[in-house]
Tab-separated table of C-alpha atoms and ligand atoms in Angstrom:
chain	number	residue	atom	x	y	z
A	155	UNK	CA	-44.868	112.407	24.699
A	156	UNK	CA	-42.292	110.973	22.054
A	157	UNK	CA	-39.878	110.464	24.694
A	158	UNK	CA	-42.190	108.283	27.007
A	159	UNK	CA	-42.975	106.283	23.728
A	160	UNK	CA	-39.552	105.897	23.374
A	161	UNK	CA	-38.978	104.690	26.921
A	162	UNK	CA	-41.929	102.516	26.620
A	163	UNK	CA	-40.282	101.104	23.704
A	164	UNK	CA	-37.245	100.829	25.409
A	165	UNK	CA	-39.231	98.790	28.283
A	166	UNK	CA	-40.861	96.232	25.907
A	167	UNK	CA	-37.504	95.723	23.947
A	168	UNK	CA	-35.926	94.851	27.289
A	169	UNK	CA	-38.712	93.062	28.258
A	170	UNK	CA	-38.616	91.344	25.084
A	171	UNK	CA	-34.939	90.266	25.170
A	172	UNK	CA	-36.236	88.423	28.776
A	173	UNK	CA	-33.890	90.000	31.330
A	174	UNK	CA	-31.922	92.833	32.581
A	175	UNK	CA	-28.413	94.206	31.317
A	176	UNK	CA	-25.724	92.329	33.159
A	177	UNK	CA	-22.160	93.138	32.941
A	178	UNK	CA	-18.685	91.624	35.062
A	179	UNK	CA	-17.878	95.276	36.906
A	180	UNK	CA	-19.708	97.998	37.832
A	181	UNK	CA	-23.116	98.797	38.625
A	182	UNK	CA	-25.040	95.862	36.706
A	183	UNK	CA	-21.930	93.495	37.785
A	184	UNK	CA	-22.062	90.423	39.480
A	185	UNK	CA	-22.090	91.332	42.946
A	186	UNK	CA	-25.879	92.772	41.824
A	187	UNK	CA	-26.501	89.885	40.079
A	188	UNK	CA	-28.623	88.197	42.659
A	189	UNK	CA	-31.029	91.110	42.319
A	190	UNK	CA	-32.318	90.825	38.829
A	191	UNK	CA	-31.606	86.927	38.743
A	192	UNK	CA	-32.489	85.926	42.391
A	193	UNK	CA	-31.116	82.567	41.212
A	194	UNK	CA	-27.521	83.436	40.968
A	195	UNK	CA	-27.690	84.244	44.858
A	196	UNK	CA	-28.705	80.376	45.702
A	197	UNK	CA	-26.349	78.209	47.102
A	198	UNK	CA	-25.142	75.765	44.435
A	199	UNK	CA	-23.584	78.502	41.962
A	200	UNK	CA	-20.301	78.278	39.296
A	201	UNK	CA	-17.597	78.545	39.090
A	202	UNK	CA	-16.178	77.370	42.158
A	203	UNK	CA	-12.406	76.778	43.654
A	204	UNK	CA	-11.964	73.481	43.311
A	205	UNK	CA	-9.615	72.283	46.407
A	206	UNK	CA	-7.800	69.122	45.711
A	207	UNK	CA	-7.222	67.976	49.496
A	208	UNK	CA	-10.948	68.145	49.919
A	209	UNK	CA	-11.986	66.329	46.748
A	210	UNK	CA	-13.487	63.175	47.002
A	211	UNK	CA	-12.104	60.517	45.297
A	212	UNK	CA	-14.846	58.236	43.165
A	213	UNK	CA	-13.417	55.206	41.393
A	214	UNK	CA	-16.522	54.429	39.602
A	215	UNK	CA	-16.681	57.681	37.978
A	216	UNK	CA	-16.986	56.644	34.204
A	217	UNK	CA	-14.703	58.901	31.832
A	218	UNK	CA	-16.453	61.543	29.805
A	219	UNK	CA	-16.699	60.137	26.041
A	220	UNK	CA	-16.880	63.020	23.465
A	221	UNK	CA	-18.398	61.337	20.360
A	222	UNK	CA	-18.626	63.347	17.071
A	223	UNK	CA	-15.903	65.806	18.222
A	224	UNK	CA	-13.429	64.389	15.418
A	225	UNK	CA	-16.111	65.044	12.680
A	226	UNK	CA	-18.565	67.669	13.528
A	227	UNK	CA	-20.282	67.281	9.923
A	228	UNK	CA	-19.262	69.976	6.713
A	229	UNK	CA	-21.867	72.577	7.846
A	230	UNK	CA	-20.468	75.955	8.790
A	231	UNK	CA	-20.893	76.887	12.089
A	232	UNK	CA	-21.979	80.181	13.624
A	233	UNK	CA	-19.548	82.292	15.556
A	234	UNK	CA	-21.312	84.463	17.273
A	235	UNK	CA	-20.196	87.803	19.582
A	236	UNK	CA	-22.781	88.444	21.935
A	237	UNK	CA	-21.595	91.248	24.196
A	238	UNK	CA	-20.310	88.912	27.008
A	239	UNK	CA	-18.398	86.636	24.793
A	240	UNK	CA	-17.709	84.848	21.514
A	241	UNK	CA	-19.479	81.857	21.052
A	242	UNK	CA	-19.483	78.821	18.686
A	243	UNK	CA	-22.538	77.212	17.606
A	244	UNK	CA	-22.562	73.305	17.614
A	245	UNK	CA	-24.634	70.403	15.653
A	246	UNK	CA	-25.991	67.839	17.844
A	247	UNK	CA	-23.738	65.188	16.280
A	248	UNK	CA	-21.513	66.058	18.835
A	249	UNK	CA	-22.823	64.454	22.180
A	250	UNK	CA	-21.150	63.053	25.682
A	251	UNK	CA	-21.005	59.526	26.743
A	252	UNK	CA	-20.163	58.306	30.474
A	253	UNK	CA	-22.600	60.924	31.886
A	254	UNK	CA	-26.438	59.454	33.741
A	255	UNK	CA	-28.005	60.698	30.242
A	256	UNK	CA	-27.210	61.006	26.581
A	257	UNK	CA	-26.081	65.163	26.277
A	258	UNK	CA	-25.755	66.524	23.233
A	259	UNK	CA	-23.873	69.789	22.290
A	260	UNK	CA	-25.066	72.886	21.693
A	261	UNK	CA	-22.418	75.865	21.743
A	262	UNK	CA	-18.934	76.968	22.941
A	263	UNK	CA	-17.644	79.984	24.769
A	264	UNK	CA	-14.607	81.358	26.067
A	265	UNK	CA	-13.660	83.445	29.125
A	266	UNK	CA	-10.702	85.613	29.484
A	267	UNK	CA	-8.720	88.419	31.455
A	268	UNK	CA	-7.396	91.328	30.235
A	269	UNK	CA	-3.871	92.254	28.881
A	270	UNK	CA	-1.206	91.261	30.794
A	271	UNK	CA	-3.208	89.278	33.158
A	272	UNK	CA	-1.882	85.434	33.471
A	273	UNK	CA	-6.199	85.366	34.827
A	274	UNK	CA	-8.758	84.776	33.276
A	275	UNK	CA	-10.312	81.343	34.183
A	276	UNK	CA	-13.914	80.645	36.111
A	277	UNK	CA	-12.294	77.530	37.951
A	278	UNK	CA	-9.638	77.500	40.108
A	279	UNK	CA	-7.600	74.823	41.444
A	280	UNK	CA	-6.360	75.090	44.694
A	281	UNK	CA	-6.616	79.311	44.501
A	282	UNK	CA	-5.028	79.499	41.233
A	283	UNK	CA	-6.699	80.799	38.099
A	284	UNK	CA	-5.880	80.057	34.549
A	285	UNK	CA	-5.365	82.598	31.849
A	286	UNK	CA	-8.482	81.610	30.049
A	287	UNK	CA	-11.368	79.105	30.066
A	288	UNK	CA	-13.362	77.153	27.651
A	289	UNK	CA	-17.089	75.573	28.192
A	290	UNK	CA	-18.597	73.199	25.666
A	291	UNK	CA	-22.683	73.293	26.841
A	292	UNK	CA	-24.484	70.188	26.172
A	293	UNK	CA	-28.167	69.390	27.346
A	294	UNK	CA	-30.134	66.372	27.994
A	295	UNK	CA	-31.675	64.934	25.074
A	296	UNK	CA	-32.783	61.586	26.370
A	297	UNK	CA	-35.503	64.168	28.686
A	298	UNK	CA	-35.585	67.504	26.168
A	299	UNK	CA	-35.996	68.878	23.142
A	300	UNK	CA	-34.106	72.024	23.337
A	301	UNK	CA	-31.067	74.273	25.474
A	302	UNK	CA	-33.995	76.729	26.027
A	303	UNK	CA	-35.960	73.885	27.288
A	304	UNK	CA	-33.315	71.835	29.590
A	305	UNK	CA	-31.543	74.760	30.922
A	306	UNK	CA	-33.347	75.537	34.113
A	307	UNK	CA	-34.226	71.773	34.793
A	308	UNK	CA	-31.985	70.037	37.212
A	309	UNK	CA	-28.948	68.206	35.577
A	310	UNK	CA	-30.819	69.787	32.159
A	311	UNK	CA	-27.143	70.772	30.963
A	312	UNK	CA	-23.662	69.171	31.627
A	313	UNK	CA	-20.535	71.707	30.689
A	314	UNK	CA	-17.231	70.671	29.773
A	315	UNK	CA	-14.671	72.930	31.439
A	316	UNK	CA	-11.166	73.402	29.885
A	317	UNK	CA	-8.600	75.376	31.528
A	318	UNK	CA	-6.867	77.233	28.906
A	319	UNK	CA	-2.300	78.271	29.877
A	320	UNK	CA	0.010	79.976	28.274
A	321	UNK	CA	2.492	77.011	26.180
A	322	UNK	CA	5.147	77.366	23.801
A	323	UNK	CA	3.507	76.981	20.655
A	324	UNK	CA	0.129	77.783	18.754
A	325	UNK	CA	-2.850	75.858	19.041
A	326	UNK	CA	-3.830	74.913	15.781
A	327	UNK	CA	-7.389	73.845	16.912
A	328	UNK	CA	-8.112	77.202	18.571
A	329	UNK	CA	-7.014	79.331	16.045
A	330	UNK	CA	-9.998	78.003	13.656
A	331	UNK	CA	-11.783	80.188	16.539
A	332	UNK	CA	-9.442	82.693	17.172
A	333	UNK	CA	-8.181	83.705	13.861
A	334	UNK	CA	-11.994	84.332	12.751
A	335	UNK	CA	-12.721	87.600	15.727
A	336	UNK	CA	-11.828	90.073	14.084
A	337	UNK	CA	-14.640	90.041	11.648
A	338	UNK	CA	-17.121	89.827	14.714
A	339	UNK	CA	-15.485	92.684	16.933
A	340	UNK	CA	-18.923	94.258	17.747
A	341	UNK	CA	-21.633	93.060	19.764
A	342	UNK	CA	-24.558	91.349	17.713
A	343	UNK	CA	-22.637	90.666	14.779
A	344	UNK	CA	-22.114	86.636	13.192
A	345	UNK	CA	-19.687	84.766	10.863
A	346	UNK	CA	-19.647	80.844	9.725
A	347	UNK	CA	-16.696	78.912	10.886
A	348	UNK	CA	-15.623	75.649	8.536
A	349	UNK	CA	-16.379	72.576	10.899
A	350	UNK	CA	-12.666	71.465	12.360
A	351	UNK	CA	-11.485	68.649	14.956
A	352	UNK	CA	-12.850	70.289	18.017
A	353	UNK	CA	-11.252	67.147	19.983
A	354	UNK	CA	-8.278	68.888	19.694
A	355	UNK	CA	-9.815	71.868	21.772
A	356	UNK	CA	-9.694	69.298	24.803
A	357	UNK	CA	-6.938	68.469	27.121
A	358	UNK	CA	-4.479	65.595	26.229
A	359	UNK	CA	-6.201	63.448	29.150
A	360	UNK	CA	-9.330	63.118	29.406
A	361	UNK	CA	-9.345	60.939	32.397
A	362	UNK	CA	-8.637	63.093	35.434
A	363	UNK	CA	-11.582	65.465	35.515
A	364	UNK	CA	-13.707	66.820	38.672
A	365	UNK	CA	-17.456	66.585	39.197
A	366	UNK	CA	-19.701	68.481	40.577
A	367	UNK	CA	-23.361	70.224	40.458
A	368	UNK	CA	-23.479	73.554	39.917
A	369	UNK	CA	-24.995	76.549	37.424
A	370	UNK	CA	-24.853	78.430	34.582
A	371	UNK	CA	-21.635	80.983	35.110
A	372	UNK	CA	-23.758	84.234	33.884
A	373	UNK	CA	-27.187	85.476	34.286
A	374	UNK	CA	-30.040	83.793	35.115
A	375	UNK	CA	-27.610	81.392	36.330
A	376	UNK	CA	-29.748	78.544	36.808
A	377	UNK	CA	-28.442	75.495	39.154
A	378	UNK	CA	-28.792	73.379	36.079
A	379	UNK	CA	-25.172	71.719	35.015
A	380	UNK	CA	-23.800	68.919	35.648
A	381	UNK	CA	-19.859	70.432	35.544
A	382	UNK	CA	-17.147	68.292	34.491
A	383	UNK	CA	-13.627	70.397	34.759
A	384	UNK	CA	-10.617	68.877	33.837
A	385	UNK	CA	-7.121	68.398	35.872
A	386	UNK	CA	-4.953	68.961	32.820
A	387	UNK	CA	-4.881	72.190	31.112
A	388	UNK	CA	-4.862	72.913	27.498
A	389	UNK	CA	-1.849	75.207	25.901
A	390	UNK	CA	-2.394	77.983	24.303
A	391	UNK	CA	0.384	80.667	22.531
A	392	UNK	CA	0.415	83.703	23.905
A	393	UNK	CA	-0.358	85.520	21.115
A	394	UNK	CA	-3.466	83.678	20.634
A	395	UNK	CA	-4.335	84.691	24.471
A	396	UNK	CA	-3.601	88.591	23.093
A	397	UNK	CA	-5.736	88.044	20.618
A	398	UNK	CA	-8.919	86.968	22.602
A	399	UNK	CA	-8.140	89.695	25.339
A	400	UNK	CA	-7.736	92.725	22.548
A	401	UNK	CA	-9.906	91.958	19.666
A	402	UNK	CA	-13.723	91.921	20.920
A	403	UNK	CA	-16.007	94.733	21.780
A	404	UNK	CA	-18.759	94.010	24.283
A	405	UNK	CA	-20.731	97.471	22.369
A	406	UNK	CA	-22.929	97.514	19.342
A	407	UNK	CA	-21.090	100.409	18.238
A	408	UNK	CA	-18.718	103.480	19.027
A	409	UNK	CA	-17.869	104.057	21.699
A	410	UNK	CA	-15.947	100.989	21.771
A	411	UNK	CA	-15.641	98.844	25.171
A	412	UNK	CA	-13.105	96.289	24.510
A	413	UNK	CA	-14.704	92.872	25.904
A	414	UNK	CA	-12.628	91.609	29.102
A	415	UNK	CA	-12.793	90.106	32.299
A	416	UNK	CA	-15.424	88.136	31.080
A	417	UNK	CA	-15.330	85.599	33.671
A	418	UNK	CA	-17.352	84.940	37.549
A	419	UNK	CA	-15.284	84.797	40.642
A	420	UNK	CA	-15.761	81.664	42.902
A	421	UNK	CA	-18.696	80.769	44.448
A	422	UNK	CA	-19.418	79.613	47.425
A	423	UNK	CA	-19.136	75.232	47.927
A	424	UNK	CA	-22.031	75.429	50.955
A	425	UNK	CA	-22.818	71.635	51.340
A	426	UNK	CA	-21.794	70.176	47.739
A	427	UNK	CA	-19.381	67.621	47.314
A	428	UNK	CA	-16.689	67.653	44.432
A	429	UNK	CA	-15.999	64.370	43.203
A	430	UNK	CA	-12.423	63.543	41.342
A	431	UNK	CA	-11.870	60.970	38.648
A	432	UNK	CA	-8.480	60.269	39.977
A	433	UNK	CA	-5.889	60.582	42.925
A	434	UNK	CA	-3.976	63.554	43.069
A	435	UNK	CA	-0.659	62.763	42.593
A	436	UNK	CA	0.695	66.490	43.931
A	437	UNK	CA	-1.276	66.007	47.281
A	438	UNK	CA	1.160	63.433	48.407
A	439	UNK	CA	3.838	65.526	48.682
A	440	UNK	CA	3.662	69.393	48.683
A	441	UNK	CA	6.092	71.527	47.068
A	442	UNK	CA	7.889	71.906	50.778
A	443	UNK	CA	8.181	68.539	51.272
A	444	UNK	CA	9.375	68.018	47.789
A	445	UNK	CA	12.555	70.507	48.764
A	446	UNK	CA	13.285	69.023	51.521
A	447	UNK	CA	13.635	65.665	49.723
A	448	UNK	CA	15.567	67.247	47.282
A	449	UNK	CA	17.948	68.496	49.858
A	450	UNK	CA	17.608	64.975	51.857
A	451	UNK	CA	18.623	63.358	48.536
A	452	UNK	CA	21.207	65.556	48.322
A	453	UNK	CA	22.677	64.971	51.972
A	454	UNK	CA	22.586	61.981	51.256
A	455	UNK	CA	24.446	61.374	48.066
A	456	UNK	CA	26.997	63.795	49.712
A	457	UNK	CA	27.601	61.672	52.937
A	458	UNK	CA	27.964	58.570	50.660
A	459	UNK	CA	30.541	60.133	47.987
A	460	UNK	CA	32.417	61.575	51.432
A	461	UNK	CA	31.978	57.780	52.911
A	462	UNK	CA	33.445	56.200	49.786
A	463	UNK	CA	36.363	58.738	49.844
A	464	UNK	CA	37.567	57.290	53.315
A	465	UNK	CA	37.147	54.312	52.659
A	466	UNK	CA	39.068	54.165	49.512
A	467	UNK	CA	42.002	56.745	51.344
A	468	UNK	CA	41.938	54.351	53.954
A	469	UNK	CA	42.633	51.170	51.658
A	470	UNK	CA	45.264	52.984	49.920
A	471	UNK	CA	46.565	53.519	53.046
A	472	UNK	CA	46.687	50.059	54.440
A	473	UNK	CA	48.048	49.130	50.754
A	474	UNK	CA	50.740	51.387	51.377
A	475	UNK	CA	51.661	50.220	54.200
A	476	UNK	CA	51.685	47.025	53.649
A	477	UNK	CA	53.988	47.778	50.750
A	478	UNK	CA	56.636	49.335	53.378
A	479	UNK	CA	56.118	46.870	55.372
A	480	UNK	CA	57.307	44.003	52.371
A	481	UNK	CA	60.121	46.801	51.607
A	482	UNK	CA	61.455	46.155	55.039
A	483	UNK	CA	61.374	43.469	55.075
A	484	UNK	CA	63.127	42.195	52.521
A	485	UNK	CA	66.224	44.876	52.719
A	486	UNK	CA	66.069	43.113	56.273
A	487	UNK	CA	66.523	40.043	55.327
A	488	UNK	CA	69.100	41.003	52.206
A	489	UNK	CA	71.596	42.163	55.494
A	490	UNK	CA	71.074	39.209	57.497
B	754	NAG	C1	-25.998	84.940	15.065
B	754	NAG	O1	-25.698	83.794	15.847
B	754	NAG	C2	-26.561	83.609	16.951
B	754	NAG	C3	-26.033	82.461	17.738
B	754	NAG	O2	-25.818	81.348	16.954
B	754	NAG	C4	-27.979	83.396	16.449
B	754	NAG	O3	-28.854	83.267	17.554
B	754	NAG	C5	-28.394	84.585	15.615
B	754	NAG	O4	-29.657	84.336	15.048
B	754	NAG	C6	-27.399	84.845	14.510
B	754	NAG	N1	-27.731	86.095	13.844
B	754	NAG	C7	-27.674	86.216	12.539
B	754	NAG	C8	-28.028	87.565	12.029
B	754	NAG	O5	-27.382	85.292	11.796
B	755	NAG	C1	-25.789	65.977	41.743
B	755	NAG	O1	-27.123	66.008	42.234
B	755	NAG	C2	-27.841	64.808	42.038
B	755	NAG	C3	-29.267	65.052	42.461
B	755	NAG	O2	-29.316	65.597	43.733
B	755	NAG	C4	-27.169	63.686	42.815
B	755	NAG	O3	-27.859	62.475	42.611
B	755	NAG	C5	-25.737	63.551	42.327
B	755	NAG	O4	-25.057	62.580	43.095
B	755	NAG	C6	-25.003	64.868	42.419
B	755	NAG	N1	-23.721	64.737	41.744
B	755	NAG	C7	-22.571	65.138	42.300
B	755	NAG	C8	-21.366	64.976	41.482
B	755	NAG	O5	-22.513	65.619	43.404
C-alpha cells in the first residue's frame, strides 16, 4: 500500500514536471524521442547539416543586431545545471535586431562531447562537427509575454547558434561561465554569475550567418525557432573545452553521471530551404582544386626560372662570342 502511494507520487511528480525523462543515449535517448514528444519526429527538426553548395544565397538578408549584449545591466545572473546542461539566465535588455520581430533574450546553453572528442556541436557544416556549441534563446516580444508562452508558436523563438573550436588561447568571455561549474556540478543546483560582455561570446563576424526554420534541439522539440548559425566559429582553449566536458553531473546525487554528449545528431532538411547571408568563398574552389593550383603555380614559376636561365646562358653566349669574334679580329688585322 505505501509503495503504490509512493508510485502514485512518483506519477504526479512526473506529471507535474510536464514530461517524460529524456536523455542523449540509451533507452530514453533520442532515437525514442518521437515517442513521448511526437513533435520531435515532424519534419522541420534541429540541428541540421548545413551544406554550403546547397545554401541559398539571400542578399537582402539583414544582419542580426545584438543590442544590450555589451551591458547586460549589474544584476547577477542565474547559472543554472539542469541535468542536460548548464544554462545562463538572461534580462530582457538583451534583444535582436534585423529579425521580422523584436526578440528578446531569455537564457544560454552549451552543448558538448566528451573527453577527447574534437565533437560536440548540434550544427554541422558540410559533415563536420565542432567541439562545442552555444545557443542564446530569444522569443518574440512584439506577439508574447513569456518563453513559456512563445515557445511552441511558430517563429515564437529565434536561437543564436555559435560554433565553439579549439584556439590557442583562453576565452576570457567564456570563462565568466566556465570558471563558475564547479559550484553547480549536480543536477538542480544554482549560482549568480556577475553580468559580463556577452558580445564577446559571439563570433568576430557577425555577418555571414545561415537561416533557417527549425525546433527546439531537446524535448518537446517544438518547430518554433527561427535559427540563425553562424559561418565563423568562436575559439575556445582547450582547457576550457576539458572543463565543460569533465566538470558537470547530469544526477541529483551519487552515483555520479558525468554530463556529456549533450548534443542532437542532424535532422533531416525534408523540403526547407537554408538561406546564407553571404557567398561562400571555399565553394569556389575545393581543397583539390586548390592543390592543383598550387602545383600549377608551381609548374609554372619553375618553367619560367628554367626559361630565364636559357635565355640569359644563351646571351652570355652570343656575348662571348662576339667577344672572340672582336679578338680575331683584331690580332688579324695587327698581322696584316
Ligand atoms: C535555479 O535556476 C533556474 C533557472 O534560472 C530557476 O528556474 C530556478 O528557480 C532556480 N532555483 C533556485 C533554487 O534558485
Ligand atoms: C520560415 O517560415 C516562414 C513561414 O512559413 C516563412 O515565411 C519564412 O520565409 C521561412 N524562413 C526561412 C528562412 O526559410
Amino acid at each position: 500500500m505505501r509503495f503504490f502511494t509512493l508510485l502514485l507520487e512518483v506519477i504526479w511528480i512526473l506529471a507535474a514536471v510536464g514530461g517524460h525523462h529524456w536523455t542523449y543515449e540509451g533507452p530514453h535517448g533520442q532515437q525514442h524521442w518521437p515517442a513521448s514528444y511526437p513533435e520531435c519526429g515532424s519534419n522541420a527538426q534541429s540541428p541540421i547539416n548545413i551544406q554550403t553548395d546547397s545554401v541559398t544565397f539571400d542578399p537582402e538578408l539583414p544582419a542580426v543586431q545584438p543590442h544590450g549584449y555589451d551591458q547586460p545591466g549589474t544584476e547577477p545572473l542565474d547559472l543554472h545545471n539542469n541535468g542536460h546542461t548548464v544554462q545562463l539566465s538572461l534580462p530582457p535588455t538583451l534583444y535582436l535586431e534585423g529579425l521580422p520581430r523584436k526578440y528578446v533574450a531569455a537564457q544560454l546553453h552549451l552543448h558538448w562531447g566528451q573527453k577527447g572528442s574534437p565533437e560536440g556541436s548540434e550544427h554541422q557544416i558540410n559533415g563536420q562537427a565542432s567541439a562545442a556549441e552555444l545557443h542564446i534563446v530569444h522569443y518574440d516580444s512584439d506577439s508574447y509575454h513569456s518563453l513559456s508562452e512563445a515557445a511552441a508558436r511558430p517563429q515564437g523563438l529565434a536561437v543564436l547558434g555559435v560554433l565553439l573550436e579549439v584556439g590557442e588561447t583562453e576565452n576570457p568571455a567564456y570563462e565568466h561561465i566556465l570558471s563558475h561549474l564547479h559550484k553547480i556540478r549536480y543536477k538542480g543546483q544554482n549560482t549568480s554569475v556577475l553580468p559580463f560582455n556577452m558580445r564577446a561570446l559571439l563570433p568576430p563576424l557577425l555577418a555571414q550567418f545561415f537561416r533557417y526554420n527549425g525546433s527546439l534541439t531537446t524535448p518537446p522539440c517544438y518547430q518554433s525557432v527561427l535559427w540563425t548559425v553562424f559561418n565563423r566559429r568562436a575559439q575556445i582553449s582547450m582547457g576550457q573545452l576539458e572543463k565543460l566536458q569533465e566538470t558537470l553531473l547530469s544526477t541529483e546525487k551519487e552515483p555520479s553521471t558525468l554530463l556529456v554528449q549533450n548534443y542532437r545528431l542532424p535532422q533531416a532538411l525534408n523540403q526547407r530551404t537554408v538561406l546564407a547571408s553571404f557567398i561562400q568563398a571555399e565553394s569556389l574552389y575545393t581543397t583539390g582544386e586548390m592543390l592543383s593550383l598550387g602545383v600549377g603555380i608551381l609548374a609554372g614559376c619553375l618553367c619560367l626560372l628554367l626559361a630565364v636561365y636559357f635565355i640569359a646562358r644563351k646571351i652570355r653566349k652570343k656575348m662571348l662570342q662576339n667577344r672572340k669574334t672582336v679578338v680575331f679580329t683584331s690580332t688579324q688585322t695587327t698581322e696584316a
